[in-house]
Amino acid sequence: DIQMTQSPSSVSASVGDRVTITCRASQDISRWLAWYQQKPGKAPQLLIYAASSLQSGVPSRFSGSGSGTEFTLTITSLQPEDFATYYCQQANNFPPFAFGGGTKVEIK
Amino acid sequence: EVHLVESGGVVVQPGGSLRLSCAASGFTFDDYAMHWVRQVPGKGLEWVSLIAWDGGRTYYADSVKGRFTVSRDNNKNTLYLQMNSLRDDDTALYYCVKDKNAGNYYFDYWGQGTLVTVSS
């Protein structure tokens, strides 16, 4: 099975900061990767798919990059509504569709 | 607008059974594969099961294989998860999730979840 490892597990940042989250796959998944945002008490929402494609309705301050085993989610100019937990998910080889452990973006 | 509404979550004893349902609307249900994903409150996400658009193929996480069965009724636009031999570690919020496009397995719409608690 493919394992997904996210880092850091949490990050403290201020409004306006640039935040980068990393996701590593235990084997090559090409660009079969998605990123999700989850706010407390809410279901996750798809932000990025195919490593770098922005889901409809998602602000352009979110971007994704990477291929193979290393991927990044970048939030430029962090907004108050962006404080949440972010998960990566591989879609290359299943079952299972593995998620990363999550990265909590907190207010500094 | 896509809506996914889960139901059926309750408190059940270890070893018990439960069937979750997910009523779908706002899209052509039988055009899409569907998934169940679960989350222990305060913890991460765990994919549970996938069913193809026609129900012809199903897949499961190792943790539930042999105990859970996913099915769908395309005439009723409803997804199901039959859960048998429930264990304490099956306690979680269970989300019904829609596939974004055929064959790429990204999760573009999620229900609000139904809570299953396994406890004596």
mmCIF file of C-alpha atoms in Angstrom:
data_model
loop_
_atom_site.group_PDB
_atom_site.id
_atom_site.type_symbol
_atom_site.label_atom_id
_atom_site.label_comp_id
_atom_site.label_asym_id
_atom_site.label_seq_id
_atom_site.Cartn_x
_atom_site.Cartn_y
_atom_site.Cartn_z
ATOM 1 C CA ASP A 1 0.000 0.000 0.000
ATOM 2 C CA ILE A 2 1.072 3.569 -0.641
ATOM 3 C CA GLN A 3 1.651 5.689 2.465
ATOM 4 C CA MET A 4 1.264 9.476 2.439
ATOM 5 C CA THR A 5 3.288 11.590 4.855
ATOM 6 C CA GLN A 6 2.535 15.247 5.426
ATOM 7 C CA SER A 7 4.751 17.847 7.028
ATOM 8 C CA PRO A 8 4.574 19.788 9.161
ATOM 9 C CA SER A 9 1.737 18.394 11.276
ATOM 10 C CA SER A 10 0.929 21.934 12.338
ATOM 11 C CA VAL A 11 2.037 25.421 11.411
ATOM 12 C CA SER A 12 1.404 28.790 13.032
ATOM 13 C CA ALA A 13 1.080 31.690 10.651
ATOM 14 C CA SER A 14 -0.316 35.203 10.418
ATOM 15 C CA VAL A 15 -2.801 36.687 8.007
ATOM 16 C CA GLY A 16 -0.909 37.632 4.869
ATOM 17 C CA ASP A 17 1.802 34.985 5.303
ATOM 18 C CA ARG A 18 2.794 32.453 2.675
ATOM 19 C CA VAL A 19 2.311 28.874 3.879
ATOM 20 C CA THR A 20 3.728 25.734 2.270
ATOM 21 C CA ILE A 21 2.686 22.189 3.179
ATOM 22 C CA THR A 22 4.529 19.121 1.909
ATOM 23 C CA CYS A 23 3.153 15.676 1.133
ATOM 24 C CA ARG A 24 5.377 12.714 0.342
ATOM 25 C CA ALA A 25 4.239 9.425 -1.170
ATOM 26 C CA SER A 26 5.981 6.153 -0.350
ATOM 27 C CA GLN A 27 6.165 5.363 -4.076
ATOM 28 C CA ASP A 28 5.747 7.151 -7.395
ATOM 29 C CA ILE A 29 2.160 8.327 -7.872
ATOM 30 C CA SER A 30 2.860 10.501 -10.931
ATOM 31 C CA ARG A 31 0.496 13.472 -10.505
ATOM 32 C CA TRP A 32 -2.393 11.533 -8.979
ATOM 33 C CA LEU A 33 -2.729 13.720 -5.911
ATOM 34 C CA ALA A 34 -5.429 15.876 -4.357
ATOM 35 C CA TRP A 35 -5.532 18.402 -1.528
ATOM 36 C CA TYR A 36 -8.497 19.006 0.779
ATOM 37 C CA GLN A 37 -9.336 21.656 3.345
ATOM 38 C CA GLN A 38 -11.361 20.816 6.434
ATOM 39 C CA LYS A 39 -12.718 23.354 8.888
ATOM 40 C CA PRO A 40 -13.892 22.326 12.374
ATOM 41 C CA GLY A 41 -17.276 20.611 12.308
ATOM 42 C CA LYS A 42 -17.396 20.589 8.516
ATOM 43 C CA ALA A 43 -16.774 18.052 5.784
ATOM 44 C CA PRO A 44 -13.566 18.291 3.768
ATOM 45 C CA GLN A 45 -13.573 20.322 0.549
ATOM 46 C CA LEU A 46 -11.540 19.563 -2.564
ATOM 47 C CA LEU A 47 -9.008 22.313 -3.303
ATOM 48 C CA ILE A 48 -6.556 20.855 -5.806
ATOM 49 C CA TYR A 49 -6.628 17.727 -7.966
ATOM 50 C CA ALA A 50 -4.141 16.175 -10.374
ATOM 51 C CA ALA A 51 -1.417 17.795 -8.250
ATOM 52 C CA SER A 52 -1.917 21.323 -9.585
ATOM 53 C CA SER A 53 -5.436 21.800 -11.006
ATOM 54 C CA LEU A 54 -7.563 24.223 -9.027
ATOM 55 C CA GLN A 55 -11.056 22.973 -8.210
ATOM 56 C CA SER A 56 -13.842 25.267 -9.412
ATOM 57 C CA GLY A 57 -14.612 28.030 -6.925
ATOM 58 C CA VAL A 58 -11.346 27.744 -5.010
ATOM 59 C CA PRO A 59 -9.437 31.032 -4.637
ATOM 60 C CA SER A 60 -6.297 31.411 -6.737
ATOM 61 C CA ARG A 61 -4.135 31.970 -3.640
ATOM 62 C CA PHE A 62 -4.155 28.166 -3.353
ATOM 63 C CA SER A 63 -1.753 26.307 -5.628
ATOM 64 C CA GLY A 64 -0.301 22.840 -5.874
ATOM 65 C CA SER A 65 2.857 21.474 -7.416
ATOM 66 C CA GLY A 66 4.951 18.352 -7.614
ATOM 67 C CA SER A 67 5.019 14.932 -9.186
ATOM 68 C CA GLY A 68 6.331 11.490 -8.412
ATOM 69 C CA THR A 69 6.729 11.315 -4.650
ATOM 70 C CA GLU A 70 6.911 14.925 -3.473
ATOM 71 C CA PHE A 71 4.134 17.484 -3.587
ATOM 72 C CA THR A 72 3.419 20.885 -2.102
ATOM 73 C CA LEU A 73 0.363 22.956 -1.340
ATOM 74 C CA THR A 74 1.046 26.678 -1.165
ATOM 75 C CA ILE A 75 -1.248 29.339 0.214
ATOM 76 C CA THR A 76 -0.073 32.796 -0.742
ATOM 77 C CA SER A 77 -1.303 35.627 1.471
ATOM 78 C CA LEU A 78 -3.120 33.574 4.115
ATOM 79 C CA GLN A 79 -6.655 34.774 4.835
ATOM 80 C CA PRO A 80 -8.652 34.374 8.089
ATOM 81 C CA GLU A 81 -10.907 31.778 6.460
ATOM 82 C CA ASP A 82 -7.883 29.629 5.542
ATOM 83 C CA PHE A 83 -7.185 28.537 9.115
ATOM 84 C CA ALA A 84 -8.103 24.875 8.870
ATOM 85 C CA THR A 85 -6.637 21.397 8.514
ATOM 86 C CA TYR A 86 -5.307 20.315 5.131
ATOM 87 C CA TYR A 87 -5.029 16.739 3.834
ATOM 88 C CA CYS A 88 -3.391 15.221 0.784
ATOM 89 C CA GLN A 89 -4.774 12.075 -0.897
ATOM 90 C CA GLN A 90 -3.268 9.763 -3.493
ATOM 91 C CA ALA A 91 -5.439 8.496 -6.343
ATOM 92 C CA ASN A 92 -2.894 6.458 -8.296
ATOM 93 C CA ASN A 93 -2.976 3.002 -6.819
ATOM 94 C CA PHE A 94 -5.917 1.536 -4.927
ATOM 95 C CA PRO A 95 -7.212 0.193 -2.738
ATOM 96 C CA PRO A 96 -6.696 2.028 -0.519
ATOM 97 C CA PHE A 97 -6.928 5.699 -1.394
ATOM 98 C CA ALA A 98 -4.539 6.886 1.280
ATOM 99 C CA PHE A 99 -4.725 10.264 2.964
ATOM 100 C CA GLY A 100 -1.894 12.093 4.643
ATOM 101 C CA GLY A 101 -2.116 12.659 8.375
ATOM 102 C CA GLY A 102 -3.152 16.285 8.032
ATOM 103 C CA THR A 103 -1.584 19.691 8.603
ATOM 104 C CA LYS A 104 -3.312 22.130 10.920
ATOM 105 C CA VAL A 105 -2.814 25.780 9.997
ATOM 106 C CA GLU A 106 -3.223 27.853 13.137
ATOM 107 C CA ILE A 107 -3.236 31.536 13.891
ATOM 108 C CA LYS A 108 0.046 32.856 15.233
ATOM 109 C CA GLU B 1 -26.664 21.798 -6.533
ATOM 110 C CA VAL B 2 -25.178 18.522 -5.328
ATOM 111 C CA HIS B 3 -26.518 17.212 -2.037
ATOM 112 C CA LEU B 4 -25.441 14.099 -0.193
ATOM 113 C CA VAL B 5 -27.360 13.279 2.971
ATOM 114 C CA GLU B 6 -26.228 10.382 5.141
ATOM 115 C CA SER B 7 -28.398 8.623 7.688
ATOM 116 C CA GLY B 8 -28.405 5.547 9.873
ATOM 117 C CA GLY B 9 -25.668 6.353 12.350
ATOM 118 C CA VAL B 10 -26.489 5.262 15.898
ATOM 119 C CA VAL B 11 -24.930 3.737 19.003
ATOM 120 C CA VAL B 12 -24.458 -0.020 18.499
ATOM 121 C CA GLN B 13 -22.859 -2.721 20.588
ATOM 122 C CA PRO B 14 -19.649 -4.468 19.534
ATOM 123 C CA GLY B 15 -20.472 -7.325 17.209
ATOM 124 C CA GLY B 16 -23.621 -5.606 16.020
ATOM 125 C CA SER B 17 -24.752 -4.563 12.564
ATOM 126 C CA LEU B 18 -25.856 -1.321 10.986
ATOM 127 C CA ARG B 19 -26.775 -0.028 7.553
ATOM 128 C CA LEU B 20 -25.906 3.490 6.517
ATOM 129 C CA SER B 21 -27.712 5.240 3.676
ATOM 130 C CA CYS B 22 -26.803 8.241 1.560
ATOM 131 C CA ALA B 23 -29.439 10.054 -0.472
ATOM 132 C CA ALA B 24 -27.954 11.852 -3.462
ATOM 133 C CA SER B 25 -29.429 14.683 -5.500
ATOM 134 C CA GLY B 26 -28.376 17.436 -7.859
ATOM 135 C CA PHE B 27 -26.392 15.254 -10.250
ATOM 136 C CA THR B 28 -26.853 12.167 -12.412
ATOM 137 C CA PHE B 29 -26.168 9.587 -9.726
ATOM 138 C CA ASP B 30 -25.528 6.634 -12.026
ATOM 139 C CA ASP B 31 -22.803 8.511 -13.907
ATOM 140 C CA TYR B 32 -20.435 8.478 -10.927
ATOM 141 C CA ALA B 33 -18.556 6.136 -8.662
ATOM 142 C CA MET B 34 -19.188 6.760 -4.977
ATOM 143 C CA HIS B 35 -17.146 6.312 -1.812
ATOM 144 C CA TRP B 36 -17.430 6.070 1.930
ATOM 145 C CA VAL B 37 -14.759 7.845 3.981
ATOM 146 C CA ARG B 38 -14.653 7.876 7.774
ATOM 147 C CA GLN B 39 -13.087 10.060 10.418
ATOM 148 C CA VAL B 40 -12.665 9.437 14.104
ATOM 149 C CA PRO B 41 -13.578 12.763 15.771
ATOM 150 C CA GLY B 42 -10.437 14.853 16.118
ATOM 151 C CA LYS B 43 -8.398 12.494 13.913
ATOM 152 C CA GLY B 44 -7.568 12.088 10.236
ATOM 153 C CA LEU B 45 -9.461 10.760 7.232
ATOM 154 C CA GLU B 46 -9.667 7.089 6.302
ATOM 155 C CA TRP B 47 -11.052 5.869 2.986
ATOM 156 C CA VAL B 48 -13.430 2.937 3.542
ATOM 157 C CA SER B 49 -14.999 1.792 0.290
ATOM 158 C CA LEU B 50 -15.568 2.511 -3.413
ATOM 159 C CA ILE B 51 -18.390 1.362 -5.668
ATOM 160 C CA ALA B 52 -18.411 1.810 -9.426
ATOM 161 C CA TRP B 53 -21.230 3.691 -11.156
ATOM 162 C CA ASP B 54 -23.106 0.494 -11.926
ATOM 163 C CA GLY B 55 -22.241 -1.373 -8.745
ATOM 164 C CA GLY B 56 -20.208 -3.816 -10.791
ATOM 165 C CA ARG B 57 -16.944 -3.251 -8.938
ATOM 166 C CA THR B 58 -16.416 -2.639 -5.256
ATOM 167 C CA TYR B 59 -13.279 -2.062 -3.216
ATOM 168 C CA TYR B 60 -12.601 -1.919 0.507
ATOM 169 C CA ALA B 61 -9.979 -0.875 3.001
ATOM 170 C CA ASP B 62 -8.311 -3.859 4.655
ATOM 171 C CA SER B 63 -9.695 -2.704 8.011
ATOM 172 C CA VAL B 64 -13.290 -3.361 6.896
ATOM 173 C CA LYS B 65 -12.925 -6.050 4.219
ATOM 174 C CA GLY B 66 -15.162 -9.022 4.894
ATOM 175 C CA ARG B 67 -17.297 -7.059 7.376
ATOM 176 C CA PHE B 68 -18.645 -4.118 5.352
ATOM 177 C CA THR B 69 -20.547 -4.231 2.055
ATOM 178 C CA VAL B 70 -21.160 -1.235 -0.162
ATOM 179 C CA SER B 71 -24.094 -1.163 -2.575
ATOM 180 C CA ARG B 72 -26.182 1.309 -4.502
ATOM 181 C CA ASP B 73 -29.675 1.645 -5.929
ATOM 182 C CA ASN B 74 -29.449 3.879 -8.974
ATOM 183 C CA ASN B 75 -33.233 3.964 -9.289
ATOM 184 C CA LYS B 76 -33.433 5.546 -5.834
ATOM 185 C CA ASN B 77 -30.220 7.624 -6.105
ATOM 186 C CA THR B 78 -29.066 6.039 -2.876
ATOM 187 C CA LEU B 79 -25.763 4.624 -1.635
ATOM 188 C CA TYR B 80 -25.567 2.118 1.204
ATOM 189 C CA LEU B 81 -22.983 0.711 3.572
ATOM 190 C CA GLN B 82 -23.876 -2.501 5.382
ATOM 191 C CA MET B 83 -21.663 -2.802 8.444
ATOM 192 C CA ASN B 84 -21.428 -6.141 10.251
ATOM 193 C CA SER B 85 -19.316 -7.443 13.136
ATOM 194 C CA LEU B 86 -18.758 -3.907 14.320
ATOM 195 C CA ARG B 87 -15.755 -3.174 16.525
ATOM 196 C CA ASP B 88 -14.858 -0.335 18.856
ATOM 197 C CA ASP B 89 -12.430 1.043 16.277
ATOM 198 C CA ASP B 90 -15.236 1.430 13.727
ATOM 199 C CA THR B 91 -16.483 4.358 15.805
ATOM 200 C CA ALA B 92 -16.298 7.355 13.481
ATOM 201 C CA LEU B 93 -18.149 9.917 11.427
ATOM 202 C CA TYR B 94 -18.956 8.282 8.088
ATOM 203 C CA TYR B 95 -19.018 10.496 5.007
ATOM 204 C CA CYS B 96 -20.679 9.697 1.689
ATOM 205 C CA VAL B 97 -18.468 11.084 -1.072
ATOM 206 C CA LYS B 98 -18.928 11.612 -4.800
ATOM 207 C CA ASP B 99 -16.201 10.933 -7.350
ATOM 208 C CA LYS B 100 -15.190 13.970 -9.392
ATOM 209 C CA ASN B 101 -14.904 12.241 -12.756
ATOM 210 C CA ALA B 102 -14.933 8.737 -14.104
ATOM 211 C CA GLY B 103 -11.669 7.020 -13.385
ATOM 212 C CA ASN B 104 -9.718 9.604 -11.485
ATOM 213 C CA TYR B 105 -10.948 9.113 -7.925
ATOM 214 C CA TYR B 106 -10.840 12.599 -6.518
ATOM 215 C CA PHE B 107 -13.565 13.431 -3.999
ATOM 216 C CA ASP B 108 -15.417 16.552 -5.048
ATOM 217 C CA TYR B 109 -18.574 16.493 -2.914
ATOM 218 C CA TRP B 110 -18.990 15.256 0.639
ATOM 219 C CA GLY B 111 -22.047 14.819 2.803
ATOM 220 C CA GLN B 112 -22.080 16.119 6.362
ATOM 221 C CA GLY B 113 -21.553 12.663 7.780
ATOM 222 C CA THR B 114 -23.403 10.298 10.078
ATOM 223 C CA LEU B 115 -21.897 9.274 13.416
ATOM 224 C CA VAL B 116 -21.482 5.602 14.235
ATOM 225 C CA THR B 117 -20.598 4.810 17.830
ATOM 226 C CA VAL B 118 -19.676 1.252 18.744
ATOM 227 C CA SER B 119 -19.867 0.825 22.479
ATOM 228 C CA SER B 120 -21.194 -1.542 25.089
#
